[in-house]
Every structure is written in structure tokens, then in C-alpha cells.
CSV table of C-alpha atoms and ligand atoms in Angstrom, one decimal:
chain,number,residue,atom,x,y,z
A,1,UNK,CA,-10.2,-8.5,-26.8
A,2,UNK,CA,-7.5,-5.7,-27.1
A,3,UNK,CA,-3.8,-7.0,-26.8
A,4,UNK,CA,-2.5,-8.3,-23.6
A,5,UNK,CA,0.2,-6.0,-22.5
A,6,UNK,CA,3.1,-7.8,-21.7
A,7,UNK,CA,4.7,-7.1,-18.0
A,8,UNK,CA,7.6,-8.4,-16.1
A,9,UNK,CA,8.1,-8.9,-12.5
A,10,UNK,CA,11.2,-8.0,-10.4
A,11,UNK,CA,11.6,-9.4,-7.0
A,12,UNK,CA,10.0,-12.8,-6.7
A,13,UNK,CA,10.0,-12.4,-2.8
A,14,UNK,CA,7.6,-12.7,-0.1
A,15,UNK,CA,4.5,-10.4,-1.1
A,16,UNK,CA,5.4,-10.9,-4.5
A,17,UNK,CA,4.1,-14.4,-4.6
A,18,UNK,CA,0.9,-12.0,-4.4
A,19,UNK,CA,1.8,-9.9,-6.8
A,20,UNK,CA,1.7,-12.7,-9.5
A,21,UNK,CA,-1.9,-14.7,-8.8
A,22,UNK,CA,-3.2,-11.1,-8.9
A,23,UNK,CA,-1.7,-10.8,-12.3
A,24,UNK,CA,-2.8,-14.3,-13.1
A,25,UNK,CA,-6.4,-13.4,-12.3
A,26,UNK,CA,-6.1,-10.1,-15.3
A,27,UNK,CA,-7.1,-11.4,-18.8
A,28,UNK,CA,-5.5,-8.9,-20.7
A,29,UNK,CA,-2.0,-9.2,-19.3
A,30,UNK,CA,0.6,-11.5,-19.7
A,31,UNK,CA,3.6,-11.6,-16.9
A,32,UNK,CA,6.3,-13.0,-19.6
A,33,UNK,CA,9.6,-12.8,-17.6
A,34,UNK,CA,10.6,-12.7,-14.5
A,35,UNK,CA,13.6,-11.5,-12.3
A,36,UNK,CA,15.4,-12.0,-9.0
A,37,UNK,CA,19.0,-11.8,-7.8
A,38,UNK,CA,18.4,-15.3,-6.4
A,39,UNK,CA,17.7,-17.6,-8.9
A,40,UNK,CA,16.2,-20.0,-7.4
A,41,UNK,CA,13.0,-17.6,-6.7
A,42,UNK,CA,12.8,-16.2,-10.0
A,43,UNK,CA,12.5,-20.0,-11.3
A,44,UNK,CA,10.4,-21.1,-8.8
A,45,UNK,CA,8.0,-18.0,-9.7
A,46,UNK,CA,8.8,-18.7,-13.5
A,47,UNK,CA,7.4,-22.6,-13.0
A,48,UNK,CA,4.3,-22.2,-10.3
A,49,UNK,CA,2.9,-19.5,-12.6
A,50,UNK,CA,4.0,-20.7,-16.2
A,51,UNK,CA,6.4,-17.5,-16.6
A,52,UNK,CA,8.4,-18.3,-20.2
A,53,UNK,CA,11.4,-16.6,-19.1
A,54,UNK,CA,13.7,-15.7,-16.0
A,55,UNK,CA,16.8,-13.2,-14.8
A,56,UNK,CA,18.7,-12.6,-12.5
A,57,UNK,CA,20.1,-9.2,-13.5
A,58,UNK,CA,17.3,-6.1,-14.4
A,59,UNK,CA,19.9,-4.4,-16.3
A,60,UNK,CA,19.5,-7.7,-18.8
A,61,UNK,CA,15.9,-8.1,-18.9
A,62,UNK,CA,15.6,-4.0,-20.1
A,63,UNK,CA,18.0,-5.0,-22.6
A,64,UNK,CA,16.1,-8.3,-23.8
A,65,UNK,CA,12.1,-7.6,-23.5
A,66,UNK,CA,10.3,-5.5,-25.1
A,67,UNK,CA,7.2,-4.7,-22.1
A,68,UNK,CA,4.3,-2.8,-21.4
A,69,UNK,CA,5.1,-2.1,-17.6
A,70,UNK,CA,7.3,-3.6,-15.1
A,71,UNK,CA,5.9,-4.5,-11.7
A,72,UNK,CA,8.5,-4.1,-8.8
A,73,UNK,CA,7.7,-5.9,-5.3
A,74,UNK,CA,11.2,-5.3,-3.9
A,75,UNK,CA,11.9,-3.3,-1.0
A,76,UNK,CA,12.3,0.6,-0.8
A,77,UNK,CA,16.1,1.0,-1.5
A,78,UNK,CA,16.3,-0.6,-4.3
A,79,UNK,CA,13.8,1.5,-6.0
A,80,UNK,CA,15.3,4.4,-7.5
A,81,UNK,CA,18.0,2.4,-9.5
A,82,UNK,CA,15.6,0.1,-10.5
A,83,UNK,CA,12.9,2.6,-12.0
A,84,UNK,CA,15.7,4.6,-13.1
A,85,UNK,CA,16.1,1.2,-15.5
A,86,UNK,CA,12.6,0.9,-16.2
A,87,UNK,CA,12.7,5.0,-16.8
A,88,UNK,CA,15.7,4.6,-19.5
A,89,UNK,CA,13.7,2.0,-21.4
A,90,UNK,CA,10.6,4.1,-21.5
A,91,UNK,CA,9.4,1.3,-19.4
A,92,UNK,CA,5.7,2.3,-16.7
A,93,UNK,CA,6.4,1.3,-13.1
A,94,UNK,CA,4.3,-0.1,-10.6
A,95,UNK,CA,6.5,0.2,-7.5
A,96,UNK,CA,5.3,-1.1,-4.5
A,97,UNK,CA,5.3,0.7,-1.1
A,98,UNK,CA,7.2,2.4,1.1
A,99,UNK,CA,8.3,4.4,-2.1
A,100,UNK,CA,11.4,5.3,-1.0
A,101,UNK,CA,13.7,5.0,2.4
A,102,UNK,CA,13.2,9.5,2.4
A,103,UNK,CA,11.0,12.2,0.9
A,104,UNK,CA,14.5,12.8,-1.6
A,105,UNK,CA,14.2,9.8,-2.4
A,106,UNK,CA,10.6,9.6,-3.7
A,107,UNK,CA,11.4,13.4,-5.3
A,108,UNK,CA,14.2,11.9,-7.2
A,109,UNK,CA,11.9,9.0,-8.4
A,110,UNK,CA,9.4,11.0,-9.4
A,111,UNK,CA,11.4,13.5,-11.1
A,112,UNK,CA,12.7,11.0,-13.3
A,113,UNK,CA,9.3,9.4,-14.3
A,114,UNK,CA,8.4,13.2,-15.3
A,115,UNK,CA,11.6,13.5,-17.3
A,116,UNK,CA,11.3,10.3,-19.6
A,117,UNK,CA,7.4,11.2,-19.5
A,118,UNK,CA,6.8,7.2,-18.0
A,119,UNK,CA,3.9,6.7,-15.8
A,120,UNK,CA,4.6,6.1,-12.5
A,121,UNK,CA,2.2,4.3,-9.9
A,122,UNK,CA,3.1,3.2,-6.3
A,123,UNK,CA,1.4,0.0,-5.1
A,124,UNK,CA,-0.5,1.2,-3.0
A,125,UNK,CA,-3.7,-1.2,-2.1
A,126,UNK,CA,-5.0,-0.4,1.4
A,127,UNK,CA,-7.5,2.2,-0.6
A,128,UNK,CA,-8.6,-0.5,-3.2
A,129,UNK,CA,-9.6,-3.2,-0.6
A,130,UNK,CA,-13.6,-4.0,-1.0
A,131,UNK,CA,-13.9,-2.5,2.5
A,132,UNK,CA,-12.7,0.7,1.4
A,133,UNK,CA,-14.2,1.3,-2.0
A,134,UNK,CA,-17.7,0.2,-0.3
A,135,UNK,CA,-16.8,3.0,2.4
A,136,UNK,CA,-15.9,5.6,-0.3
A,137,UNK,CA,-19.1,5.0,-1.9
A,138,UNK,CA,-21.3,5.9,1.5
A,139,UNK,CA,-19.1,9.1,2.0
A,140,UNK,CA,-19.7,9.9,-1.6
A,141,UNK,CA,-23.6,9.7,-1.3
A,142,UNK,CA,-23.4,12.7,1.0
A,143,UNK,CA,-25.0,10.2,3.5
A,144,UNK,CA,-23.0,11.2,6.8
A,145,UNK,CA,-23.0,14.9,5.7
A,146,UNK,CA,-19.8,17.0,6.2
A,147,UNK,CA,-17.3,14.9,8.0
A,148,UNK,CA,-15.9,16.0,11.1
A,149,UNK,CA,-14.2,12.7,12.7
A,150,UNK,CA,-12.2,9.9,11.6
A,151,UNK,CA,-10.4,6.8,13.1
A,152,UNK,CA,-8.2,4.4,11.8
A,153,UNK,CA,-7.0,1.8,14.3
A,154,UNK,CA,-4.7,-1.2,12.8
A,155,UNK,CA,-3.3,-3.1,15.7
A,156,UNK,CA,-1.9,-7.0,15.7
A,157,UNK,CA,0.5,-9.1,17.8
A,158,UNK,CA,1.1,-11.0,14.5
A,159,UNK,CA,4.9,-12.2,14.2
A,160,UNK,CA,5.4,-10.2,11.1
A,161,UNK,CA,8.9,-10.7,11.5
A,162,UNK,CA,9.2,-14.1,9.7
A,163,UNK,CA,7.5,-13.4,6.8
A,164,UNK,CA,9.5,-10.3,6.8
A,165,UNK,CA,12.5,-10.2,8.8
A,166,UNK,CA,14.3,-7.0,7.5
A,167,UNK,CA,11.5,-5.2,9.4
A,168,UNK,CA,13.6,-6.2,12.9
A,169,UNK,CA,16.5,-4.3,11.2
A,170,UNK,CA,14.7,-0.4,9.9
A,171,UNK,CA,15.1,2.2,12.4
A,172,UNK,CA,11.7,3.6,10.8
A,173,UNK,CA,9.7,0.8,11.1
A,174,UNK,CA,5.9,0.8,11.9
A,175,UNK,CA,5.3,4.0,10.2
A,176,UNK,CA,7.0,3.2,7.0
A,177,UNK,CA,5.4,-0.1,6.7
A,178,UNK,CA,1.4,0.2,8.1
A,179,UNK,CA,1.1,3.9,8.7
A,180,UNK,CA,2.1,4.8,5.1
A,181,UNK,CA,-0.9,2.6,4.3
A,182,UNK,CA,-3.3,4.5,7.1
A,183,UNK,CA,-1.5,8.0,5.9
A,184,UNK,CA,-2.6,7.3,2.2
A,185,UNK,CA,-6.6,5.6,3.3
A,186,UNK,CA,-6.7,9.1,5.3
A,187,UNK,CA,-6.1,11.6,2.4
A,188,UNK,CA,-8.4,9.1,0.4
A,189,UNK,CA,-11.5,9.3,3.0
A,190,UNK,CA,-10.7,12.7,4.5
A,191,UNK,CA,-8.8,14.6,2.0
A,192,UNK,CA,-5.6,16.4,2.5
A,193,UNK,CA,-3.9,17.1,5.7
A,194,UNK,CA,-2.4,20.0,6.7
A,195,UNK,CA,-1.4,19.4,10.4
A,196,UNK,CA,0.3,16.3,12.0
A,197,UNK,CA,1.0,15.5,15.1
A,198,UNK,CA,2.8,11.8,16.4
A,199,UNK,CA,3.9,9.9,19.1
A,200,UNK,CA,5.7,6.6,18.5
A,201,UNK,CA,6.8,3.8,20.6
A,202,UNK,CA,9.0,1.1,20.5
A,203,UNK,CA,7.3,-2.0,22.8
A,204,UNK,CA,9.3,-5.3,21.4
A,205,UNK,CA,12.8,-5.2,22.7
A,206,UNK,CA,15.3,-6.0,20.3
A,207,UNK,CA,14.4,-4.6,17.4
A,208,UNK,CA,15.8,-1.2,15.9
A,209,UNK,CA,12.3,0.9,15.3
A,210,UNK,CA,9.0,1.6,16.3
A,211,UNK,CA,6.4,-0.7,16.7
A,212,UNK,CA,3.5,1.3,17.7
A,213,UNK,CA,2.8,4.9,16.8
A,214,UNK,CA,-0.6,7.3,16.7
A,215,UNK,CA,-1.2,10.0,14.8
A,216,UNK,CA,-3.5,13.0,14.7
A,217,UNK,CA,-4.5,14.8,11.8
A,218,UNK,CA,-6.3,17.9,10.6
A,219,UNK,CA,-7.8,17.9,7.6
A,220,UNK,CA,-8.3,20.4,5.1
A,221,UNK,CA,-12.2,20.1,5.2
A,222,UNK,CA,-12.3,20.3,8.8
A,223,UNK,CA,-12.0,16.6,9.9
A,224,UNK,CA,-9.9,15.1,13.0
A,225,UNK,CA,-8.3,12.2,11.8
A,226,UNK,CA,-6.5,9.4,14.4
A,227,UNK,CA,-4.2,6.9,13.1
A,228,UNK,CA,-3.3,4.3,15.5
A,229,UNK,CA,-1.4,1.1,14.8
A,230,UNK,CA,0.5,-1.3,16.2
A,231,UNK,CA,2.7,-4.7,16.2
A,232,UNK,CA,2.2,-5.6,20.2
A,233,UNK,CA,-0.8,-5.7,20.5
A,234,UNK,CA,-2.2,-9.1,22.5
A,235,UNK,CA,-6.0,-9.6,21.3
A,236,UNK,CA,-8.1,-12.9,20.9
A,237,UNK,CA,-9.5,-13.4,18.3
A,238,UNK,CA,-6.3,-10.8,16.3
A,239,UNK,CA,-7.8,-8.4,13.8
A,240,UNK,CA,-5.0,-8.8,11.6
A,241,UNK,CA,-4.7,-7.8,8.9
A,242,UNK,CA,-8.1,-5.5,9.4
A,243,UNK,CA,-8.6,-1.9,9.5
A,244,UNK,CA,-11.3,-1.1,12.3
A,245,UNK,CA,-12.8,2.3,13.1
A,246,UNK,CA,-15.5,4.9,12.8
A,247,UNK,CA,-16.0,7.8,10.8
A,248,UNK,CA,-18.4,10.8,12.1
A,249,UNK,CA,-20.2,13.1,9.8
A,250,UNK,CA,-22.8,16.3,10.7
A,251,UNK,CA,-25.6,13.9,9.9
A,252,UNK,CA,-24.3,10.1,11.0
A,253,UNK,CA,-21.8,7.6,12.0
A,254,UNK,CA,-20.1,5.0,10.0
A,255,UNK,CA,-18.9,2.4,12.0
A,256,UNK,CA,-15.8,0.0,10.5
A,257,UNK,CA,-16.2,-3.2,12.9
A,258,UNK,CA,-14.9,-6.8,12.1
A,259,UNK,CA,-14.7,-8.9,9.7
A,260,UNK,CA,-15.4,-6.5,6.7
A,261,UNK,CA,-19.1,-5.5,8.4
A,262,UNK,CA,-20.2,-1.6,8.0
A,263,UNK,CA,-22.3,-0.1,10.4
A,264,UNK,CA,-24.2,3.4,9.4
A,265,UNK,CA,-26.4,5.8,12.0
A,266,UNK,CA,-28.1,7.4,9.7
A,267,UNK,CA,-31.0,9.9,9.7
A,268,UNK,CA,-33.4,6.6,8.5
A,269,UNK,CA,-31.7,4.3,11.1
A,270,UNK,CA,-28.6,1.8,11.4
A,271,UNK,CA,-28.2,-0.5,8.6
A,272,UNK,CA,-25.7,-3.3,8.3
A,273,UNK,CA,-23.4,-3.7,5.5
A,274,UNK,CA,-21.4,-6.6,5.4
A,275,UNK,CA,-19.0,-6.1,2.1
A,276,UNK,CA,-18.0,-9.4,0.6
A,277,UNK,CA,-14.5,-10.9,-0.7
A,278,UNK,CA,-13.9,-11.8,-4.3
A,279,UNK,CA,-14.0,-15.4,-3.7
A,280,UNK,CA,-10.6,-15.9,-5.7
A,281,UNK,CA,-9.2,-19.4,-5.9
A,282,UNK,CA,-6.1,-18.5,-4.7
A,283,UNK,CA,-7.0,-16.3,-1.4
A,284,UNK,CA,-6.8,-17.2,2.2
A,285,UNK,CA,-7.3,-16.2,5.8
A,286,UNK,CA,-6.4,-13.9,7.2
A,287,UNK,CA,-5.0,-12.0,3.9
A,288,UNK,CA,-8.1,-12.4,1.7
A,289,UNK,CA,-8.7,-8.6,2.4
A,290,UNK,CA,-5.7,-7.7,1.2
A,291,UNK,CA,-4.7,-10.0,-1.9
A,292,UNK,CA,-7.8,-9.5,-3.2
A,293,UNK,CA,-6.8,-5.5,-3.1
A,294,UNK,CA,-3.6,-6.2,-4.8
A,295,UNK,CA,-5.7,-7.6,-7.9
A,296,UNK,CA,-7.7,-4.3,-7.6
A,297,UNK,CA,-4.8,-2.0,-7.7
A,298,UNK,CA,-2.9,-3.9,-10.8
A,299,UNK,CA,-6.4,-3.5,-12.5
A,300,UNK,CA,-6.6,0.2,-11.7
A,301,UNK,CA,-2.7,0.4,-12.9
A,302,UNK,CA,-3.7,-1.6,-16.4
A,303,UNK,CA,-6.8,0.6,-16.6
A,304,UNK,CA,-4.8,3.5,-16.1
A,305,UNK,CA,-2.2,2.7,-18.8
A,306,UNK,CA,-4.8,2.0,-21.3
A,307,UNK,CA,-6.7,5.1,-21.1
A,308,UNK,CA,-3.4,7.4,-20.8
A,309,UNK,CA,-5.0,8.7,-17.7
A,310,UNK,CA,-2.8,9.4,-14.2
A,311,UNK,CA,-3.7,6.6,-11.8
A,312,UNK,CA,-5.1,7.5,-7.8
A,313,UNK,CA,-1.7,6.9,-6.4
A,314,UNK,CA,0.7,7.8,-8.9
A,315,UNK,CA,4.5,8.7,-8.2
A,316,UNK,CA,3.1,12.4,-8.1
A,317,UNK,CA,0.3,11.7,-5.8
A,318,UNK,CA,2.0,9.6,-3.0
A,319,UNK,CA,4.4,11.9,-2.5
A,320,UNK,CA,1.7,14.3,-0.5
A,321,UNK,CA,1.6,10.9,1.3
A,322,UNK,CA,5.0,10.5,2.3
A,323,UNK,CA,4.8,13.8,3.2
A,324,UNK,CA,2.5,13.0,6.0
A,325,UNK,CA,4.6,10.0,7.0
A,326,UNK,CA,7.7,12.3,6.8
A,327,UNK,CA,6.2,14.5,9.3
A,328,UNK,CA,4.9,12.4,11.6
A,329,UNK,CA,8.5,11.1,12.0
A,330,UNK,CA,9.6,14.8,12.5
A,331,UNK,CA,6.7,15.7,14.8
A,332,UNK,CA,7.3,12.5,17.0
A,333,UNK,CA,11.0,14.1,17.4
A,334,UNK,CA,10.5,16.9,18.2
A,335,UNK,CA,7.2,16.3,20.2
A,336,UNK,CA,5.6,19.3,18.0
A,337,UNK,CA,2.8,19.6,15.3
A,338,UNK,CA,4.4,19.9,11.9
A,339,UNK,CA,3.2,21.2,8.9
A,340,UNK,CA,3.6,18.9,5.6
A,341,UNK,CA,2.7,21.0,3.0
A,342,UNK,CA,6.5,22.8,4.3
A,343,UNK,CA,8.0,19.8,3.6
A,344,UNK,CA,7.0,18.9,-0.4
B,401,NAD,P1,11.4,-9.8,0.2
B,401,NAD,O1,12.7,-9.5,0.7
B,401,NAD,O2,10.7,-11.1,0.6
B,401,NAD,O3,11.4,-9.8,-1.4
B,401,NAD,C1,12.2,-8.9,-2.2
B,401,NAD,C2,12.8,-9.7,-3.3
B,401,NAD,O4,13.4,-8.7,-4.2
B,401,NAD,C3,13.9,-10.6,-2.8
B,401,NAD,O5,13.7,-11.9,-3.3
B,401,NAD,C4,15.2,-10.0,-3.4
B,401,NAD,O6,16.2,-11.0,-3.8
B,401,NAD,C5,14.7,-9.3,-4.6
B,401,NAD,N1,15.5,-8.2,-5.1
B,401,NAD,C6,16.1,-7.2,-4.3
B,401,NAD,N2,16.8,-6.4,-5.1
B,401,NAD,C7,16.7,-6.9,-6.4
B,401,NAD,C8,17.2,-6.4,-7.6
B,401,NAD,N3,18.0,-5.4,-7.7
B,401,NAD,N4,16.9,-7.1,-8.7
B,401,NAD,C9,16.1,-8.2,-8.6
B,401,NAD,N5,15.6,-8.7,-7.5
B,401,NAD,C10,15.9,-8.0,-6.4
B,401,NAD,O7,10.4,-8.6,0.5
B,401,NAD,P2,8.8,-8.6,0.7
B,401,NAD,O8,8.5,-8.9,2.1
B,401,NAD,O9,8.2,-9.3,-0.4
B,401,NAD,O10,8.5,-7.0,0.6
B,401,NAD,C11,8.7,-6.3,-0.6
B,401,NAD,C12,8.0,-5.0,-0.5
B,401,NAD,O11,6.6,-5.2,-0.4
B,401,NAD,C13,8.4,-4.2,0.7
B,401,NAD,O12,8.6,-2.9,0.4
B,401,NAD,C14,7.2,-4.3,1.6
B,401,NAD,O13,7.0,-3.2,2.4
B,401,NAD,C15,6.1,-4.5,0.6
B,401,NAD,N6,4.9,-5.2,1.2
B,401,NAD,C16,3.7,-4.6,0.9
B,401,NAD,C17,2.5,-5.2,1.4
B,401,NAD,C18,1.2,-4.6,1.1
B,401,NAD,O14,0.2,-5.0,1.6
B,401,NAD,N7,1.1,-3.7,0.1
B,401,NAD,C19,2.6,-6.4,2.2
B,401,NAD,C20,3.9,-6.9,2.4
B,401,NAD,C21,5.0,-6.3,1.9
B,402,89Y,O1,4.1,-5.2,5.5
B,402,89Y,C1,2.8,-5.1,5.9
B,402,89Y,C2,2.0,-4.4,4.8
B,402,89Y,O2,2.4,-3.6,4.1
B,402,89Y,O3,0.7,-4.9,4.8
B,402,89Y,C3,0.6,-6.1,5.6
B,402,89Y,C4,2.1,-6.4,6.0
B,402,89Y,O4,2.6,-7.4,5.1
B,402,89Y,C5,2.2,-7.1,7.3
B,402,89Y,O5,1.6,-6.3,8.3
């Protein structure tokens, strides 16, 4: 087997918890320190998953290890001092999403990674769910033909504020922390956008940003796209944490229904496809879907860094993303269509 490469993990907080089975579950990678500025969840990490040593300052870790990559599960505004750390060491950065609280922000970011030549990837693992690739795979057999329609529709009355309560607190809330997710499945199934238009609303009282918002679209290679998501919505059974919808091509239809089950109207018919979960020991309703994705995207990173090859959603790449989320803030401002490519 080639060498394990030898990672760390900063921010030991909610998702994080994640962050580390999924690099348990990677044969050729060793997580050998961790790092939180509360000790007790760095040590708690450190002992469930057998982590040989822990920090509570980044700046010390860089100066101690010598790693292949650093994974950072914290949220946005602390990412641009800590991959500037990661940057000075010559350290590659898997930074999970949003990238950063503005578009300067992420340019910054990314302008650094270019400047020390480190690879830069945002963890970004809404296009690497099961669901997803299978999808991929039946717009890439030309199946549907040219596609013309898509919809994305994400909506839950989960209360997402306990596992994460900061998100009661960000004046840009839903679109910053699902519809960067939608944004960034959209430019992977429909390619680039180049018009966007949004409405948001705020439904919950009490909190400081938007809970609901849609967006439209247009695509480069013709298709409508409709992004709708939501944190009020009332549903029995609740979808969460599911991405339904329906994609429409010149020749058929691909449905997205529940419960990971495909649906295509093709020219030979309607088939079922119902795409199955990894199975992982560690998994479990209702976030199978997406903790098996975060196992997919690490892989993609480590795959990435072995082969010296830029991965899908690099630092680079996501900013076209945040581009579409900064201009569907800016569009549901000013109530008109903006165009992102004005804004990179
Ligand atoms: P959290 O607040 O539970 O955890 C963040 C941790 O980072 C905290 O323990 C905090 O002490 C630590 N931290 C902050 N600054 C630090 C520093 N300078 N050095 C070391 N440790 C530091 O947050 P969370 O809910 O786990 O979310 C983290 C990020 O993950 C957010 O950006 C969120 O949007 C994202 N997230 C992504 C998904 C997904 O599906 N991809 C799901 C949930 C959350
Ligand atoms: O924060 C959200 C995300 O990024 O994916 C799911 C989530 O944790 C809650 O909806």
C-alpha cells in the first residue's frame, strides 16, 4: 500500500464528528492530531477515534506536525487566518463550506493557495452524495438528450438550530448554508449560470436571516434551473435532509423522488432506480445520505493530492459558486436579475 498521508483536524465541533469516521473509514490516511480552542472537544475527538495528539492553538500544531493536509470543519470566519496557517506551512486545505462570510473573502483565500502553490479544496459534498453521482451518470449517457429544465427543491421544518445555533444569529442565513449546496449541485448537473434571479424570505420570527429563498437560473447550455429551499417547511413524513426534483431533457424526464429512488421517462419507458447507501457502521437516519458523501469527498480530496490533479471543487472552482450565491443575495435586494460572471 502507498504511505498513509498523515492529516490533522481543526475544529472538533458539530459536523466534524463526521468529518472524522469518514476519515476513519480511508485506509491510506491517518488523522494524527487534532485541534480545538476548547479542549475538552479536541480530547474527546482525540479518545473516541484513537487521535495520538491534541491542541488547542493551530498556530502550535503548524509549528509541531509535519502533515500531508489539514481538514478544517470550522465555520466561515475563521477560514482565511486559518488557511493562511495551513498556506505558510505549505500545508493542502480541505475547508469546509460556506468558504467565506463574502466573495473577498473567498478571493483572498484563494489568492493565497495560488501564491504558496498549496492545493485548496472546499468541502463541498452535496455533488458526491450516491444520489448525485448515480444522476450524473444518466445525464452523461446522453439519455435525456439536451437539457432544458431543472429543479432542485430542499425543504424541512427540522430544528436545525440546536445542532447549530449560530445559524439563529447570520443575517445571510439559508442561502449561505443549503443554497450554496443547491448553487454548486446546479453548476454540476446544468453547467454554468449566467443569469440569477432570487427572492428570499424570512418565516421563523426571531431569528436574524432568511429562512426560505428560491432561485432561478439560466444556464449556459440553455437550461432553466429552480432552486427552492427552506427551514419552515411543515411535512409528514420531513424529507430532510433529501434533495427532491426533476430534471427535463429534449428526449426524457428524470424524476428525483424520495428516499434516494430515480425515476427516468425515457424513449424505452420509465425505469426505477433506487441508488443504495454505503452501509457504513457508523451512519444513521436521517444523515446517511449525507455522511456517507463526506467520506466520498475526503476520498476525492486524497485522490486529488495523490495524483497532483485539481479536485471538482477546488478553492478556484467554488468561487464561480459563490458567485451565484453572491448574486442571488444582490438580485433578492434589489428585486432584479443579476449577472455573476460581473461579479468574479
Ligand atoms: P461548530 O460550531 O459545532 O464547530 C466548530 C468548532 O470549531 C468549534 O468546536 C470551535 O471551538 C472550533 N474552532 C473555531 N475556531 C477555531 C480555531 N481558530 N482553532 C481551532 N478550533 C476552532 O460548527 P459546525 O456546526 O460543526 O459547523 C462547522 C462548519 O460545517 C460550518 O461552516 C457549517 O456550515 C458546516 N456544515 C456543513 C455541513 C455539510 O453537509 N457539508 C453540515 C453541517 C455543517
Ligand atoms: O448546515 C446544513 C448543511 O450544510 O447540510 C445539512 C445541514 O447541516 C443542516 O441542514
Amino acid at each position: 500500500m502507498t504511505a498513509r498521508l498523515k492529516g490533522a483536524v481543526i475544529g472538533c465541533g458539530f459536523f466534524a464528528q463526521n468529518h472524522l469516521y469518514g476519515w476513519a473509514d480511508l485506509d491510506d490516511v491517518e488523522i494524527v492530531a487534532v485541534c480545538d480552542l476548547d479542549e475538552a472537544k479536541a480530547r474527546l475527538a482525540a479518545e473516541r477515534f484513537g487521535i495520538a495528539r491534541v491542541y488547542t492553538s493551530a498556530e502550535t500544531l503548524f509549528a509541531t506536525e509535519a502533515l500531508d493536509f489539514v481538514d478544517i470543519p470550522t465555520t466561515m470566519e475563521t477560514h482565511e487566518a486559518l488557511t493562511a496557517l495551513a498556506f505558510a506551512h505549505g500545508v493542502p486545505v480541505i475547508l469546509q463550506k460556506p468558504f467565506a462570510p463574502d466573495l473577498d473573502g473567498c478571493r483572498r483565500i484563494v489568492a493565497a493557495a495560488g501564491a504558496a502553490n498549496v492545493p485548496l479544496m472546499i468541502h463541498e459534498d452535496f455533488r458526491f452524495q450516491n444520489l448525485f453521482r448515480t444522476v450524473r451518470g444518466i445525464l452523461d449517457s446522453g439519455e435525456l438528450g439536451r437539457l432544458t429544465f431543472g429543479r432542485l427543491s430542499w425543504r424541512t421544518g427540522i430544528d436545525v438550530y440546536s445542532n447549530q445555533p449560530y445559524l439563529v444569529h447570520v443575517k445571510r442565513f439559508m442561502i449561505m448554508d443549503v443554497g450554496i449546496h443547491l448553487l454548486d449541485l446546479a453548476r454540476f448537473l446544468f453547467g454554468e449560470a449566467n443569469g440569477v434571479f432570487c427572492r428570499t424570505q424570512q418565516i421563523k420570527e426571531g431569528i436574524a436571516g432568511e429562512d426560505a429563498a428560491t432561485i432561478l437560473l439560466s444556464h449556459e447550455q440553455g437550461a432553466t434551473s429552480i432552486l427552492d429551499f427552506s427551514y419552515a417547511t411543515r411535512r409528514d413524513p420531513d424529507p430532510f435532509p433529501q434533495t427532491l426534483g426533476e430534471i427535463e431533457g429534449t428526449e426524457g424526464t428524470l424524476v428525483i423522488g424520495a428516499d434516494q429512488v430515480l425515476t427516468v421517462h425515457g424513449k424505452g419507458g420509465t425505469r426505477r432506480i433506487p441508488v443504495p447507501q454505503d452501509g457504513r457502521a457508523w451512519t444513521s437516519a436521517p444523515w446517511t445520505q449525507i455522511q456517507d458523501s463526506v467520506v466520498h469527498t475526503q476520498r476525492h480530496f486524497i485522490d486529488s493530492l495523490r495524483r497532483g490533479t485539481e479536485p471538482a471543487t477546488s478553492g478556484r472552482d467554488s468561487l464561480a459558486t459563490y458567485a451565484l450565491l453572491e448574486a442571488a443575495y444582490l438580485s433578492a435586494a434589489s428585486g432584479r436579475l443579476i449577472h455573476p460572471d460581473r461579479l468574479v
